[in-house]
Short mmCIF file of C-alpha atoms in Angstrom, two decimals:
data_model
loop_
_atom_site.label_atom_id
_atom_site.label_comp_id
_atom_site.label_asym_id
_atom_site.label_seq_id
_atom_site.Cartn_x
_atom_site.Cartn_y
_atom_site.Cartn_z
CA MET H 1 140.38 59.73 147.66
CA LYS H 2 140.69 62.77 145.92
CA ARG H 3 138.62 61.33 143.21
CA VAL H 4 135.67 60.67 145.82
CA TRP H 5 135.63 63.75 146.80
CA LEU H 6 135.43 65.59 143.83
CA THR H 7 132.09 62.85 142.81
CA LEU H 8 130.88 63.46 146.06
CA ALA H 9 130.71 67.65 145.94
CA GLY H 10 129.38 67.29 142.30
CA VAL H 11 126.23 65.21 143.84
CA ALA H 12 125.50 67.89 146.72
CA LEU H 13 125.70 70.60 143.82
CA VAL H 14 123.36 68.64 141.61
CA THR H 15 120.77 68.33 144.37
CA HIS H 16 121.07 71.36 145.92
CA MET H 17 121.31 73.85 142.43
CA PRO H 18 117.20 73.39 142.05
CA VAL H 19 116.74 74.23 145.42
CA ALA H 20 118.80 77.53 144.73
CA LEU H 21 117.34 77.70 141.26
CA ALA H 22 113.91 78.18 142.81
CA ASP H 23 114.97 80.74 145.27
CA LEU H 24 115.55 83.11 142.53
CA PRO H 25 112.95 85.95 141.78
CA GLY H 26 111.05 84.87 138.40
CA ILE H 27 110.43 86.97 135.34
CA PRO H 28 106.75 87.25 134.54
CA ALA H 29 106.53 86.36 130.76
CA VAL H 30 102.94 88.91 130.43
CA THR H 31 102.07 91.56 132.44
CA MET H 32 98.06 92.36 131.85
CA THR H 33 98.14 96.54 132.59
CA PRO H 34 93.85 96.93 133.56
CA GLY H 35 93.02 99.79 131.05
CA ASP H 36 89.53 101.08 130.18
CA GLY H 37 87.54 98.33 130.12
CA GLU H 38 90.08 95.86 128.95
CA GLY H 39 93.48 95.16 129.74
CA VAL H 40 96.31 95.58 128.12
CA GLN H 41 99.02 92.66 126.86
CA GLU H 42 102.47 93.28 126.87
CA TYR H 43 105.16 90.74 126.94
CA SER H 44 108.17 90.81 129.26
CA VAL H 45 111.84 92.21 127.59
CA THR H 46 112.74 88.73 127.80
CA LEU H 47 110.33 87.24 125.42
CA GLN H 48 110.54 91.07 123.27
CA ILE H 49 114.36 90.32 122.66
CA LEU H 50 113.99 86.51 121.74
CA ALA H 51 110.73 88.12 119.54
CA LEU H 52 113.79 90.36 118.02
CA MET H 53 116.52 87.85 117.38
CA THR H 54 113.88 86.07 115.41
CA ALA H 55 112.73 88.39 113.44
CA LEU H 56 116.63 89.42 112.21
CA THR H 57 116.77 85.92 110.81
CA PHE H 58 113.89 86.76 108.76
CA LEU H 59 115.30 90.61 107.94
CA PRO H 60 116.95 89.15 104.30
CA ALA H 61 113.95 88.27 103.14
CA MET H 62 111.97 91.46 104.31
CA LEU H 63 114.78 93.45 102.42
CA MET H 64 114.36 91.45 99.09
CA MET H 65 110.37 91.45 99.69
CA MET H 66 108.75 94.72 101.27
CA THR H 67 111.02 97.27 99.92
CA SER H 68 113.26 98.54 95.78
CA PHE H 69 115.59 95.92 96.16
CA THR H 70 114.46 93.19 94.23
CA ARG H 71 113.71 95.90 91.20
CA ILE H 72 117.47 97.59 91.56
CA ILE H 73 119.04 94.33 91.91
CA VAL H 74 117.85 92.09 88.83
CA VAL H 75 118.03 95.65 86.57
CA PHE H 76 122.01 95.46 87.66
CA ALA H 77 122.31 91.53 87.15
CA ILE H 78 120.77 92.38 83.76
CA LEU H 79 122.75 95.25 83.01
CA ARG H 80 126.22 92.97 83.40
CA GLN H 81 124.95 90.74 81.25
CA ALA H 82 124.15 92.75 78.38
CA LEU H 83 127.61 94.81 79.13
CA GLY H 84 129.18 90.69 79.23
CA LEU H 85 130.86 91.62 81.86
CA GLN H 86 130.72 88.19 83.83
CA ALA H 87 132.49 88.99 87.21
CA THR H 88 132.66 92.78 86.50
CA PRO H 89 131.07 95.30 89.11
CA SER H 90 131.42 91.51 91.31
CA ASN H 91 128.06 90.57 92.91
CA GLN H 92 129.61 92.07 96.52
CA ILE H 93 129.48 95.43 94.44
CA LEU H 94 126.16 95.23 93.18
CA LEU H 95 124.81 93.63 96.72
CA GLY H 96 126.45 97.31 98.18
CA LEU H 97 125.06 99.16 95.73
CA ALA H 98 121.35 98.06 95.44
CA LEU H 99 121.26 98.13 99.58
CA PHE H 100 122.70 101.87 99.74
CA LEU H 101 120.37 102.57 96.95
CA SER H 102 117.06 101.12 98.33
CA ILE H 103 118.50 103.00 101.70
CA PHE H 104 117.53 106.20 100.05
CA ILE H 105 115.08 104.93 97.88
CA MET H 106 113.31 104.05 101.30
CA LYS H 107 114.45 106.75 103.52
CA PRO H 108 110.70 108.35 103.26
CA VAL H 109 109.44 105.47 104.48
CA LEU H 110 111.99 104.72 107.20
CA GLU H 111 111.50 107.71 108.46
CA GLU H 112 107.80 107.52 108.65
CA ALA H 113 107.63 104.39 110.74
CA ASN H 114 110.47 105.64 112.97
CA GLN H 115 108.45 108.48 114.02
CA VAL H 116 105.15 107.08 114.30
CA ALA H 117 106.59 103.35 115.28
CA LEU H 118 109.63 103.35 116.92
CA GLN H 119 110.12 106.59 118.52
CA PRO H 120 107.07 106.21 120.80
CA TYR H 121 107.64 102.58 121.84
CA VAL H 122 111.21 103.65 122.96
CA ALA H 123 109.87 106.52 125.26
CA GLU H 124 107.39 103.59 126.24
CA GLN H 125 104.09 105.17 125.16
CA ILE H 126 102.67 102.30 122.89
CA THR H 127 103.66 98.49 123.06
CA SER H 128 105.43 96.28 120.99
CA LEU H 129 102.68 95.17 119.46
CA GLU H 130 101.14 98.88 118.40
CA ALA H 131 104.78 99.23 117.59
CA VAL H 132 105.34 96.52 114.94
CA GLU H 133 101.58 97.17 113.53
CA ARG H 134 102.44 100.94 113.38
CA ALA H 135 105.70 100.22 111.65
CA SER H 136 103.75 98.10 108.99
CA GLN H 137 101.55 100.51 107.72
CA PRO H 138 103.90 102.96 105.79
CA PHE H 139 105.11 99.62 104.24
CA ARG H 140 102.43 98.79 103.10
CA ARG H 141 101.09 101.75 101.31
CA PHE H 142 104.77 101.67 99.25
CA MET H 143 104.08 98.02 98.26
CA LEU H 144 100.65 99.30 97.02
CA ALA H 145 101.81 101.95 95.15
CA GLN H 146 104.41 99.54 93.12
CA THR H 147 102.13 97.17 93.25
CA ARG H 148 100.21 96.25 90.19
CA GLU H 149 96.33 96.02 89.77
CA ASP H 150 96.17 92.66 87.94
CA ASP H 151 98.55 91.21 90.52
CA LEU H 152 96.73 91.94 92.93
CA ALA H 153 93.83 90.50 91.42
CA LEU H 154 95.23 87.67 90.64
CA PHE H 155 96.63 86.71 94.42
CA MET H 156 93.17 87.52 95.32
CA ARG H 157 91.25 84.82 93.22
CA ILE H 158 94.22 82.33 94.36
CA ALA H 159 93.31 83.17 97.86
CA ASP H 160 89.93 83.42 97.08
CA GLU H 161 89.36 86.62 98.84
CA GLN H 162 87.62 89.91 97.85
CA TYR H 163 88.45 93.20 99.24
CA ASP H 164 86.33 96.57 99.27
CA THR H 165 89.20 98.74 99.26
CA PRO H 166 93.19 97.90 98.30
CA GLU H 167 93.47 99.10 102.00
CA ASP H 168 91.98 96.28 103.33
CA VAL H 169 94.12 93.68 101.44
CA SER H 170 95.63 91.23 103.67
CA PHE H 171 99.37 91.33 103.95
CA TRP H 172 100.19 87.95 102.70
CA VAL H 173 98.02 88.91 99.23
CA LEU H 174 99.98 92.02 99.51
CA MET H 175 103.58 90.30 99.30
CA PRO H 176 103.59 88.05 96.30
CA ALA H 177 101.38 90.72 94.36
CA PHE H 178 104.16 93.46 95.06
CA VAL H 179 107.26 90.71 94.32
CA THR H 180 105.34 89.62 90.80
CA SER H 181 105.12 93.16 89.85
CA GLU H 182 108.46 94.16 90.96
CA LEU H 183 110.24 91.72 89.25
CA LYS H 184 107.90 91.97 85.79
CA THR H 185 108.67 95.62 85.90
CA ALA H 186 112.35 95.18 86.82
CA PHE H 187 112.51 92.45 83.34
CA GLN H 188 110.77 95.67 81.37
CA ILE H 189 113.26 98.09 82.13
CA GLY H 190 116.12 95.37 81.57
CA PHE H 191 114.75 94.55 78.56
CA ILE H 192 115.28 98.75 76.85
CA LEU H 193 118.58 98.43 78.56
CA PHE H 194 119.61 95.32 76.59
CA ILE H 195 118.37 96.64 72.98
CA PRO H 196 121.27 98.74 72.55
CA PHE H 197 124.63 96.39 73.76
CA LEU H 198 122.32 94.15 71.02
CA ILE H 199 122.58 96.89 68.51
CA ILE H 200 126.40 96.76 68.56
CA ASP H 201 126.41 92.85 69.18
CA MET H 202 124.84 92.30 65.87
CA VAL H 203 126.54 94.96 63.49
CA VAL H 204 130.23 94.04 65.10
CA ALA H 205 129.01 90.32 64.05
CA SER H 206 127.62 91.69 60.78
CA VAL H 207 131.47 93.41 59.83
CA LEU H 208 133.38 90.39 61.05
CA MET H 209 131.14 87.76 58.72
CA ALA H 210 131.50 90.33 55.98
CA MET H 211 135.49 90.55 56.65
CA GLY H 212 135.30 86.64 56.33
CA MET H 213 136.37 86.28 60.28
CA MET H 214 133.85 84.13 61.34
CA MET H 215 136.02 82.11 63.94
CA LEU H 216 136.60 85.31 65.87
CA SER H 217 134.45 85.85 68.48
CA PRO H 218 132.91 89.15 67.84
CA ILE H 219 131.88 89.55 72.19
CA ILE H 220 135.39 89.88 71.98
CA ILE H 221 135.13 93.07 69.60
CA SER H 222 132.14 94.44 71.16
CA LEU H 223 132.88 94.42 74.47
CA PRO H 224 135.24 97.35 74.12
CA PHE H 225 132.65 99.53 72.19
CA LYS H 226 130.15 99.00 74.89
CA ILE H 227 131.79 99.55 77.66
CA MET H 228 132.99 103.00 75.98
CA LEU H 229 129.05 103.94 74.77
CA PHE H 230 127.83 102.92 78.30
CA VAL H 231 130.67 105.04 79.94
CA LEU H 232 129.80 108.28 76.83
CA VAL H 233 126.23 108.33 78.00
CA ASP H 234 127.23 108.12 81.96
CA GLY H 235 125.53 104.78 82.03
CA TRP H 236 125.15 104.85 86.13
CA ALA H 237 123.64 108.34 86.25
CA LEU H 238 121.22 107.17 83.87
CA ILE H 239 120.34 103.68 85.65
CA MET H 240 120.74 105.01 89.10
CA GLY H 241 118.03 108.05 87.88
CA THR H 242 115.98 105.91 86.04
CA LEU H 243 115.30 103.41 88.97
CA ALA H 244 114.90 106.16 91.37
CA ALA H 245 112.39 107.56 89.27
CA SER H 246 110.45 104.78 88.33
CA PHE H 247 109.46 104.05 92.66
CA GLY H 248 108.66 107.97 92.33
CA ILE H 249 111.75 109.52 93.85
#
C-alpha cells in the first residue's frame, strides 16, 4: 500500500512540475536598450557567467599564446638541459617561476586593460562586448611589438590577406605569428646559454680521454663545474634580467 501512495505522489509531482515552472518569471537572455539611432544589445548575467566559465577553459592557451610565458618557459627548459639536470629544478618550480615572471613583465599591459576595460565594465559604463574589445587592445600592441615582420608576412601570405598597417592585422593572423617569433627568440637565447656549458663538457671530455679514462662519463665530472660556474656568475639573476630586457622591460 505504501508503494502505491509513493507512486501516486511521484506521478502528481511530475504532472504538476511543468505548470509550477511555467508560473516562474523568466530571465531574458538578451536585452535591447534604445540608443542614439540604434539599440544597444546586452546579454543577461546568466549568459555572461556561462561565457566567462567557457573562457576559463581557454585560459591556459591564452596564457601561453598571448603573453611572455612561451619564451620564458622554453628558455628555462633549455637552461636545465644545458646544465645537465634532468629534474632539478622540477617542472612545478619552473612553471611557477615562469608564471610570476610573466606577470611581472605583463604588468603594464594588465594595468592598462584593467583601467580601460575592467573598471568601466564593473561600473556598468560599458557593455561586456565593449570591455572585451578594449581589453584586447593592450595585448594586441604587446604582441605586435614582439612579432617579427617576416613571421607576420608569412602568415599573411598563408591566409591570403593584405593589410595597410600592422594595427589592421587580424587577431587570428597575429597570434600564430607572435608565437612563431617567441619560439625563434627563445631558441636564440637558449643557443647562447648552451655555449659556455658545451665548452666545459668538451674540455672535461678531452681531459678524461687524455688520461685514458674513456669509460668514465664526462657528464658526471662536468656537472659540478657547470653548477659552480652558474652560481659564481649569478646565473639566475642574469637569466631573469636578460628575459625581462628582451621584452623591453
